PDB file of C-alpha atoms in Angstrom:
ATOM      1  CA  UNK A  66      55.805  80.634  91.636  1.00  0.00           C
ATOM      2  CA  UNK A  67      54.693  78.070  89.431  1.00  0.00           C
ATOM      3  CA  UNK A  68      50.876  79.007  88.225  1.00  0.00           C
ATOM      4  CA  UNK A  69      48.652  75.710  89.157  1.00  0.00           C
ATOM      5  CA  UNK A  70      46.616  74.119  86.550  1.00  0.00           C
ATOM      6  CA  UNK A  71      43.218  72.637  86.436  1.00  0.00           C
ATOM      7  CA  UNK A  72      41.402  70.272  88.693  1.00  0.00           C
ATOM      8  CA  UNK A  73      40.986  67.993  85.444  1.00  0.00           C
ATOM      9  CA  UNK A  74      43.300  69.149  83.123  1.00  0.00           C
ATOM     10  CA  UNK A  75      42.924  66.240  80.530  1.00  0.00           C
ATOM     11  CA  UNK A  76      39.320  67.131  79.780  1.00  0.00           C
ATOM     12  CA  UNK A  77      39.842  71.023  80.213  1.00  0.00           C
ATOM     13  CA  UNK A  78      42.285  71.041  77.378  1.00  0.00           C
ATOM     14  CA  UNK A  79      39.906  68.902  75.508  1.00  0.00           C
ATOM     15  CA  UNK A  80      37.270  71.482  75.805  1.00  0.00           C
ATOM     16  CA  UNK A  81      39.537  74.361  75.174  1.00  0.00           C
ATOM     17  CA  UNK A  82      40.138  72.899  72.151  1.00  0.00           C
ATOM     18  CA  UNK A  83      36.929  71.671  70.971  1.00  0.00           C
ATOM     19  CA  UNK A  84      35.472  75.419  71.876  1.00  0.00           C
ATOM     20  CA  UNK A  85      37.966  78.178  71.227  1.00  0.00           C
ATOM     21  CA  UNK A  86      40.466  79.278  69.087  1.00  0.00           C
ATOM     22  CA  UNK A  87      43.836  78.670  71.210  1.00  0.00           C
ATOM     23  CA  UNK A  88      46.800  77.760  70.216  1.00  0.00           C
ATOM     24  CA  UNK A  89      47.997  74.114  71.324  1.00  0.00           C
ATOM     25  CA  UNK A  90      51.016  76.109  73.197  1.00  0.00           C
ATOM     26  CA  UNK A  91      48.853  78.073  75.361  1.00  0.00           C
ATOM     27  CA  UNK A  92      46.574  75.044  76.222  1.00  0.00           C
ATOM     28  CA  UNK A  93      49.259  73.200  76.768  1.00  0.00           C
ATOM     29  CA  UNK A  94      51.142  75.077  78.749  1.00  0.00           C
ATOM     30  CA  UNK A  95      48.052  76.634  80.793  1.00  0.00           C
ATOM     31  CA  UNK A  96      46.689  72.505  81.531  1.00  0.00           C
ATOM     32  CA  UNK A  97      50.288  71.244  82.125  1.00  0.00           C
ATOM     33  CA  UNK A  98      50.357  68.983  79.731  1.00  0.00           C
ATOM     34  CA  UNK A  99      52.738  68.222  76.698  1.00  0.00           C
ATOM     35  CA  UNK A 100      51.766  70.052  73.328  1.00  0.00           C
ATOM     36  CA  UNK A 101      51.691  66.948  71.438  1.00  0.00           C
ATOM     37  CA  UNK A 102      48.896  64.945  74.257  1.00  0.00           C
ATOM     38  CA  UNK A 103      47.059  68.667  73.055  1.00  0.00           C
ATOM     39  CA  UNK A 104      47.998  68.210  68.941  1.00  0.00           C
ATOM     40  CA  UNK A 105      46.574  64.538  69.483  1.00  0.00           C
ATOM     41  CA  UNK A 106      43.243  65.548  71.346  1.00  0.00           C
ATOM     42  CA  UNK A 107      42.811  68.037  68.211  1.00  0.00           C
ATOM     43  CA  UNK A 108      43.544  65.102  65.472  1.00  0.00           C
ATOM     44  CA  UNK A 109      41.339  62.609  67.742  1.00  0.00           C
ATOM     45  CA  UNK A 110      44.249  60.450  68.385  1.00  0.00           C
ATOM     46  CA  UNK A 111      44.382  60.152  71.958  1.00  0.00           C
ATOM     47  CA  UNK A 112      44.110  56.521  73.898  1.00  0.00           C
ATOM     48  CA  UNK A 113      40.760  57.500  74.702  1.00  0.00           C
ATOM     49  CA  UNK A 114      38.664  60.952  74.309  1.00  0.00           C
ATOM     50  CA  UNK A 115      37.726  63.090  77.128  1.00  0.00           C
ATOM     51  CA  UNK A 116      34.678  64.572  77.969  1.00  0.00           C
ATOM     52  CA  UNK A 117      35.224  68.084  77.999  1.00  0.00           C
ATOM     53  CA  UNK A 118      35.185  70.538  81.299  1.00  0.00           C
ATOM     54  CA  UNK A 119      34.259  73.786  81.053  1.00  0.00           C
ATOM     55  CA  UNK A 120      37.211  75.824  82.904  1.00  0.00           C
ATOM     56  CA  UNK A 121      34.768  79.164  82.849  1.00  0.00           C
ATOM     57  CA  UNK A 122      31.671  77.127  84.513  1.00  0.00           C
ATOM     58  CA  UNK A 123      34.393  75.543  87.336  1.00  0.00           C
ATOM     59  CA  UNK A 124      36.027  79.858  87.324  1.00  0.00           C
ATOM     60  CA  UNK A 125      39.122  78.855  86.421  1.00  0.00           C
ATOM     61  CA  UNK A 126      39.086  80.528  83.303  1.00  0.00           C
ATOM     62  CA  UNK A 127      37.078  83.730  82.221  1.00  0.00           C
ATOM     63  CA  UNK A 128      36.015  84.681  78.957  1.00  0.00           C
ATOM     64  CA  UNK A 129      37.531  87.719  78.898  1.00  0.00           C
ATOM     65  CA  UNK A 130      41.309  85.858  79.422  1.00  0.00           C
ATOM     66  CA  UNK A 131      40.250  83.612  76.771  1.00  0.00           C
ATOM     67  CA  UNK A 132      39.635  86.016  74.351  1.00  0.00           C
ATOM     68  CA  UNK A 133      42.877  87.758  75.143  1.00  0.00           C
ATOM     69  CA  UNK A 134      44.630  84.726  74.214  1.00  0.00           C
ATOM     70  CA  UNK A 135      42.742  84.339  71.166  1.00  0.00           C
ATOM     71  CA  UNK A 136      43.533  87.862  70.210  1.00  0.00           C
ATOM     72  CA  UNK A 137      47.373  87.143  71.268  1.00  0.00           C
ATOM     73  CA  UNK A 138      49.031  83.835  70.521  1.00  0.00           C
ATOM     74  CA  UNK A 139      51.876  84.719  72.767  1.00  0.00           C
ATOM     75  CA  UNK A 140      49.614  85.500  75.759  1.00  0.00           C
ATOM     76  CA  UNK A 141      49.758  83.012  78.486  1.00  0.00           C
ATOM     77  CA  UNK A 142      46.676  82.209  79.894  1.00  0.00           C
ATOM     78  CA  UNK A 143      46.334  83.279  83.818  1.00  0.00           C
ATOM     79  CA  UNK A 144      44.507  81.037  86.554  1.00  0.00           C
ATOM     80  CA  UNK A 145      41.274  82.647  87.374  1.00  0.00           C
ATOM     81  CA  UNK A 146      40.329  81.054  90.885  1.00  0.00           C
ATOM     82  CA  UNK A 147      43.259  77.621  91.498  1.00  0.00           C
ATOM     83  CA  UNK A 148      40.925  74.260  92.038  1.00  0.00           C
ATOM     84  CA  UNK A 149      40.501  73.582  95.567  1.00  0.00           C
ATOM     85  CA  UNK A 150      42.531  70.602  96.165  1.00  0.00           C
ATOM     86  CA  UNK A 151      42.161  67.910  98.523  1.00  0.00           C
ATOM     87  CA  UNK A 152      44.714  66.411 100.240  1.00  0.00           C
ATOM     88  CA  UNK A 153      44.469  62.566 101.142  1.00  0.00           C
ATOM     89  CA  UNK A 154      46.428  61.202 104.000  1.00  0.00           C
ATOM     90  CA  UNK A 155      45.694  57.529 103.202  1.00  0.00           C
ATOM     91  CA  UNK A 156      44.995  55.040 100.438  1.00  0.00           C
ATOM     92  CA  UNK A 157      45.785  54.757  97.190  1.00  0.00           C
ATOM     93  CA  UNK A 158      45.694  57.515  94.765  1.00  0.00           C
ATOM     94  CA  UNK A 159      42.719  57.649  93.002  1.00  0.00           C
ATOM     95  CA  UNK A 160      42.509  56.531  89.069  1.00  0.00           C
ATOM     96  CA  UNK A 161      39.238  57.061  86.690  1.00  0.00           C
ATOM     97  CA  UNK A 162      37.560  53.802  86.259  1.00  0.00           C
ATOM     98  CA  UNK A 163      38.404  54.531  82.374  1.00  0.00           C
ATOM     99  CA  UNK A 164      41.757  54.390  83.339  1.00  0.00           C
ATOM    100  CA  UNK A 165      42.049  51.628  85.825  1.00  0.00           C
ATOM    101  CA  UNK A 166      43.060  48.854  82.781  1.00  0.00           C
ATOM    102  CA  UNK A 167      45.820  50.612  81.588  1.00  0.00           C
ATOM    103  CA  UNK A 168      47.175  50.538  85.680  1.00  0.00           C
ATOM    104  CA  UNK A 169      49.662  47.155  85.115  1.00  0.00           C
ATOM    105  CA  UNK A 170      51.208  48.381  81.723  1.00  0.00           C
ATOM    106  CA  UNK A 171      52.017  51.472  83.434  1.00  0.00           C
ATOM    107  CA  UNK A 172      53.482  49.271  86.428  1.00  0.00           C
ATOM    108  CA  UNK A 173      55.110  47.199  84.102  1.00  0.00           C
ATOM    109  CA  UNK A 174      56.856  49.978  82.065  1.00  0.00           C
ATOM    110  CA  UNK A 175      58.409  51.752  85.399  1.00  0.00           C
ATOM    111  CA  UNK A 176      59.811  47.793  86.992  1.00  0.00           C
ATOM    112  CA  UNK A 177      61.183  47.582  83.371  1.00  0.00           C
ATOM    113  CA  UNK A 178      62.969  50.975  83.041  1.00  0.00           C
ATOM    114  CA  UNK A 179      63.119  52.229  86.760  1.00  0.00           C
ATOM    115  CA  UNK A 180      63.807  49.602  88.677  1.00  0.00           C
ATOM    116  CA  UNK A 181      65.235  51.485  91.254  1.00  0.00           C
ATOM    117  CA  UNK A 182      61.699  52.848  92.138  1.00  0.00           C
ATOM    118  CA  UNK A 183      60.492  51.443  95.035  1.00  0.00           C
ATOM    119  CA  UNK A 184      57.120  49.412  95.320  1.00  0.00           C
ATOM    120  CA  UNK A 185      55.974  51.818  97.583  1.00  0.00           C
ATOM    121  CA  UNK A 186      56.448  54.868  95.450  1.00  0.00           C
ATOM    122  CA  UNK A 187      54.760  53.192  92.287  1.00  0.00           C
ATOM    123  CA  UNK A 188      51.880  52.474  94.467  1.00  0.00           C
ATOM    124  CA  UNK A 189      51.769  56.167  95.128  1.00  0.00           C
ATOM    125  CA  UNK A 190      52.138  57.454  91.825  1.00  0.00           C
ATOM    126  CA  UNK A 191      50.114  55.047  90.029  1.00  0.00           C
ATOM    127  CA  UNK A 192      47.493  54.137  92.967  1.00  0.00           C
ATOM    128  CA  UNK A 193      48.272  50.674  92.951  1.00  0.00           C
ATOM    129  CA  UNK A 194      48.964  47.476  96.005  1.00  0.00           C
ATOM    130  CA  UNK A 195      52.238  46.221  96.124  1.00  0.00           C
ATOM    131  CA  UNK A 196      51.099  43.184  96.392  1.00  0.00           C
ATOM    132  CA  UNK A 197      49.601  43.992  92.363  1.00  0.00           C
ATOM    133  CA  UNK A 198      53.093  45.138  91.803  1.00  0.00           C
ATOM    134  CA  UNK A 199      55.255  42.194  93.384  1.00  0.00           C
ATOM    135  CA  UNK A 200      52.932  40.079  91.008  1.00  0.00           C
ATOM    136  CA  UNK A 201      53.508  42.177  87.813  1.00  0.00           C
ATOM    137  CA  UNK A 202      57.671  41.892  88.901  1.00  0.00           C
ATOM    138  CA  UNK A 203      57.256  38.059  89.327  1.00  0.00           C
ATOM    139  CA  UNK A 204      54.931  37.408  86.722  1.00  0.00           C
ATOM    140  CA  UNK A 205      52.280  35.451  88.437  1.00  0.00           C
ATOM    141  CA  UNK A 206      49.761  37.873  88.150  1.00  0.00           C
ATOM    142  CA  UNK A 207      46.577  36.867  86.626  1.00  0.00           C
ATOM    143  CA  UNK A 208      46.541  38.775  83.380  1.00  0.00           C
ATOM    144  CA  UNK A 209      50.652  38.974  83.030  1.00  0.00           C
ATOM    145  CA  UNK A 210      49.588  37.684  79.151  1.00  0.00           C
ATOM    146  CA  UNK A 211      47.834  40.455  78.034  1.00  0.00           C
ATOM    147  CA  UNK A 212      50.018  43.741  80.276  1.00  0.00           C
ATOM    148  CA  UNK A 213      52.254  45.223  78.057  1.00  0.00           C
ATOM    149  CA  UNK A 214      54.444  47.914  79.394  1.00  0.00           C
ATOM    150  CA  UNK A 215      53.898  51.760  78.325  1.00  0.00           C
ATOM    151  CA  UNK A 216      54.441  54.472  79.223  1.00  0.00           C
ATOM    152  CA  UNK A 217      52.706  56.018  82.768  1.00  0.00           C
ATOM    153  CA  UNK A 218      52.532  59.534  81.287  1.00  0.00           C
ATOM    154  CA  UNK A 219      51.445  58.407  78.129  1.00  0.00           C
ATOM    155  CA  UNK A 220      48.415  56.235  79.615  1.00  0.00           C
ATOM    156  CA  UNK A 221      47.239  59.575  81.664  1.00  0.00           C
ATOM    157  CA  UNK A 222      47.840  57.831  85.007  1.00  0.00           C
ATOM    158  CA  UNK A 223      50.849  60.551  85.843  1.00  0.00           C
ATOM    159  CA  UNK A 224      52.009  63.693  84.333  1.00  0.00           C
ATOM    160  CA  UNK A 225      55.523  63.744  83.389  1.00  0.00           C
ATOM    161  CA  UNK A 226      56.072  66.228  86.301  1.00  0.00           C
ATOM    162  CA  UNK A 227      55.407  63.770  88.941  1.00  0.00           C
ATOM    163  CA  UNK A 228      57.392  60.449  87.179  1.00  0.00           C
ATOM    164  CA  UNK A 229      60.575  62.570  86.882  1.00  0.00           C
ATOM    165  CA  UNK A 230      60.480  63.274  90.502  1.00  0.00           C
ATOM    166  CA  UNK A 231      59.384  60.202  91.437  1.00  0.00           C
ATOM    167  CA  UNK A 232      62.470  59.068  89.411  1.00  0.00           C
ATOM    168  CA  UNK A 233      65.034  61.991  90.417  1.00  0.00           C
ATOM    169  CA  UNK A 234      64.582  61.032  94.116  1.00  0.00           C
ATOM    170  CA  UNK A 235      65.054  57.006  93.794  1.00  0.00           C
ATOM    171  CA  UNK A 236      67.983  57.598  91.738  1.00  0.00           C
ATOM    172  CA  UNK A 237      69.450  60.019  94.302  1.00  0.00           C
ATOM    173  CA  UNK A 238      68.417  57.599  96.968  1.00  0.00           C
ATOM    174  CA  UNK A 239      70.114  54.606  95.596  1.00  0.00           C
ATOM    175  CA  UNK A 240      73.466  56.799  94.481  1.00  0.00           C
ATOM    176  CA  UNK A 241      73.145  56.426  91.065  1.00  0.00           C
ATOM    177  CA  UNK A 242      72.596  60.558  90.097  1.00  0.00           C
ATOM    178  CA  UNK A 243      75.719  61.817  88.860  1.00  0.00           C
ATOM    179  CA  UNK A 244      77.060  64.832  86.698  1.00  0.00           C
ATOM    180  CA  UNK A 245      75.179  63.832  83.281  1.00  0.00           C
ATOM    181  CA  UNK A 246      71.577  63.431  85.157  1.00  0.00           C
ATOM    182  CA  UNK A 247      70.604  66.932  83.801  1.00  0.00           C
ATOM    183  CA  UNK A 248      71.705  65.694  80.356  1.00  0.00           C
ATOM    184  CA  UNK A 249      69.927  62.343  80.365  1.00  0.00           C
ATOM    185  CA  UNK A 250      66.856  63.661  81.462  1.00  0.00           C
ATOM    186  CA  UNK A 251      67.006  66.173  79.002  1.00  0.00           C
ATOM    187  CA  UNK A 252      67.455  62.958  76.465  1.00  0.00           C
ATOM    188  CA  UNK A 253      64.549  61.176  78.069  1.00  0.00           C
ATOM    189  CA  UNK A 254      62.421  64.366  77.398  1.00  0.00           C
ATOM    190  CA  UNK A 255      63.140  64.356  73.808  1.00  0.00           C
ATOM    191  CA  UNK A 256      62.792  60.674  73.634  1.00  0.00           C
ATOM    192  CA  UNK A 257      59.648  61.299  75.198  1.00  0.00           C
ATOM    193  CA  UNK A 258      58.295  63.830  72.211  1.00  0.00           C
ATOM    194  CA  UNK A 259      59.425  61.239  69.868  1.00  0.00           C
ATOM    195  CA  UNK A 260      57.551  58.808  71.233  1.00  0.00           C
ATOM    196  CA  UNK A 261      54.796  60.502  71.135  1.00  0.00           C
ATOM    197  CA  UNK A 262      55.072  61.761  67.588  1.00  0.00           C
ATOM    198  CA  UNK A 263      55.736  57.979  66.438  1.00  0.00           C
ATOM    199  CA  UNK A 264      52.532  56.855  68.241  1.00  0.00           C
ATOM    200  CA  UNK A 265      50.410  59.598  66.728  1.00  0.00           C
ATOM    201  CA  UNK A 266      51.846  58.756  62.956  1.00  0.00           C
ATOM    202  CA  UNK A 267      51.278  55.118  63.503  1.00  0.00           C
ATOM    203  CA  UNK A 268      47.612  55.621  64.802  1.00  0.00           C
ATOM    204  CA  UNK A 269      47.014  57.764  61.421  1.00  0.00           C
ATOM    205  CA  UNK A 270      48.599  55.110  59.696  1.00  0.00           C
ATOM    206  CA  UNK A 271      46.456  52.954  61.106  1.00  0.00           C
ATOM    207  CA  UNK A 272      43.208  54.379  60.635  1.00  0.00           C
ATOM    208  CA  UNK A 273      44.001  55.399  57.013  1.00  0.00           C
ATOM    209  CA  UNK A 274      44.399  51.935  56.117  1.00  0.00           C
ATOM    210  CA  UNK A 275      41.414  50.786  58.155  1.00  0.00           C
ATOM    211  CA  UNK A 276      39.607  53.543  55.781  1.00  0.00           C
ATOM    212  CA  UNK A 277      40.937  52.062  53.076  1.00  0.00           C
ATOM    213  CA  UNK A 278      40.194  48.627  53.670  1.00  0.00           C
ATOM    214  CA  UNK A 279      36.700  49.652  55.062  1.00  0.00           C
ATOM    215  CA  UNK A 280      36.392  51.284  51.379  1.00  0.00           C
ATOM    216  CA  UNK A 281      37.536  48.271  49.031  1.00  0.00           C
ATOM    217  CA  UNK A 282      34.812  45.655  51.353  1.00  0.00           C
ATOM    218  CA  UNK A 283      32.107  48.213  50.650  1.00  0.00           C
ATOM    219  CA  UNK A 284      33.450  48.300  46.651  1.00  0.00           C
ATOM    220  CA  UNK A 285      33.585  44.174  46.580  1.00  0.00           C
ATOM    221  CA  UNK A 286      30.151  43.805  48.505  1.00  0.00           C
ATOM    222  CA  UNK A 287      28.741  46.279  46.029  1.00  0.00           C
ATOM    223  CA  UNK A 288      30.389  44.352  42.673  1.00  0.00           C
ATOM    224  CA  UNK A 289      29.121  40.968  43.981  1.00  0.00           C
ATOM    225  CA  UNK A 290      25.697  42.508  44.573  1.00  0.00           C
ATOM    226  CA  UNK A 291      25.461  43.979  40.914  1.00  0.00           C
ATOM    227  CA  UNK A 292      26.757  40.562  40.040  1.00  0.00           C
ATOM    228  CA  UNK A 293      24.210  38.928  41.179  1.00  0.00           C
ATOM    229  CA  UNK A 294      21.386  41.344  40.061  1.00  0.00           C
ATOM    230  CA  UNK A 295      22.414  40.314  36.688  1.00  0.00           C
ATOM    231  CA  UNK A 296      22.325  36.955  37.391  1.00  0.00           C
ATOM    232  CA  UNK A 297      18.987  37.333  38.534  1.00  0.00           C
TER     233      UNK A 297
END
């Protein structure tokens, strides 16, 4: 039986990192997430940072399992008390208001590479109308300019568990599943990393040269001063 993980497992891994000595695997794995969203909360390279949430305040963690996996980089963290989940019967599912922006490049990025997905299962996984979506598809929504399509997972609006069964069952709905699914999924997963690790180097890349820039204006503002001190 598959353990469950945290009510907020975004920010719990962000705390888990921020305040003990874990390993990204064992965060990772005990938050459900992907090692590299961990490795990119570490380096401060995520979308956006999360405020931490203390798994031992909520009792899903103890201090006594955490320090088990601190002493043992192989141990895998156990569940103290599961989150009590709510289940909703109607409406959309619910996104952070942080998050809420980043809802039409996700829709975008699942009509572009899914589009066997039907409207009413991106409204479900993203928490979305269709009318929103029939807009994004036609391009006559208001801000079609400015949405660029990305990646659900990789905006936090779905873990990768939920798009690949979202996916699985359109394509087995439509007929389109055959012997190489495993195979290609198995490809999308290590696209997946990829893209990840491609983001993360051109964010550093980015902010290195923003450093640098930052550093040669602060070098010419302080030459033109001096320059004119001697002028003076």
């Amino acid at each position: 039986m598959t353990q469950p993980t945290p009510l907020m497992p975004h920010a719990t891994a962000s705390w888990l990192v921020d305040n003990t000595a874990l390993t990204f695997e064992q965060i990772a794995e005990f938050c459900g997430l992907h090692i590299l969203e961990v490795q990119a909360m570490a380096d401060d390279l995520a979308a956006s940072k999360y405020t931490g949430r203390d798994p031992l305040r909520s009792g899903e963690l103890t201090m006594g399992e955490i320090e088990k996996g601190q002493a043992d980089p192989a141990y895998k963290l156990k569940m103290h008390k599961a989150p009590v989940t709510v289940s909703r019967t109607k409406g959309p599912r619910y996104t952070p208001v942080s998050k809420r922006q980043d809802k039409p490049d996700g829709i975008a990025w699942i009509l572009r590479n899914h589009p066997e997905v039907s409207d009413a299962q991106i409204g479900k996984l993203i928490g979305t109308t269709r009318n929103t979506i029939a807009a994004i598809r036609d391009r006559s929504h208001w801000n079609i300019s400015n949405i660029t399509a990305k990646d659900p997972v990789t905006l936090g609006l779905c873990s990768q568990r939920e798009l690949d069964a979202i996916v699985a069952k359109a394509a087995k709905k439509a007929g389109i599943v055959d012997e190489g699914a495993d195979e290609r999924l198995g490809d999308d997963r290590e696209a997946l990393i990829e893209e990840l690790r491609a983001e993360r180097v051109a964010q550093a890349k980015a902010a290195s040269e923003a450093a640098q820039e930052a550093e040669v204006a602060a070098w010419l503002e302080a030459k033109r001063a001096a320059e004119a001190a001697g002028e003076a």
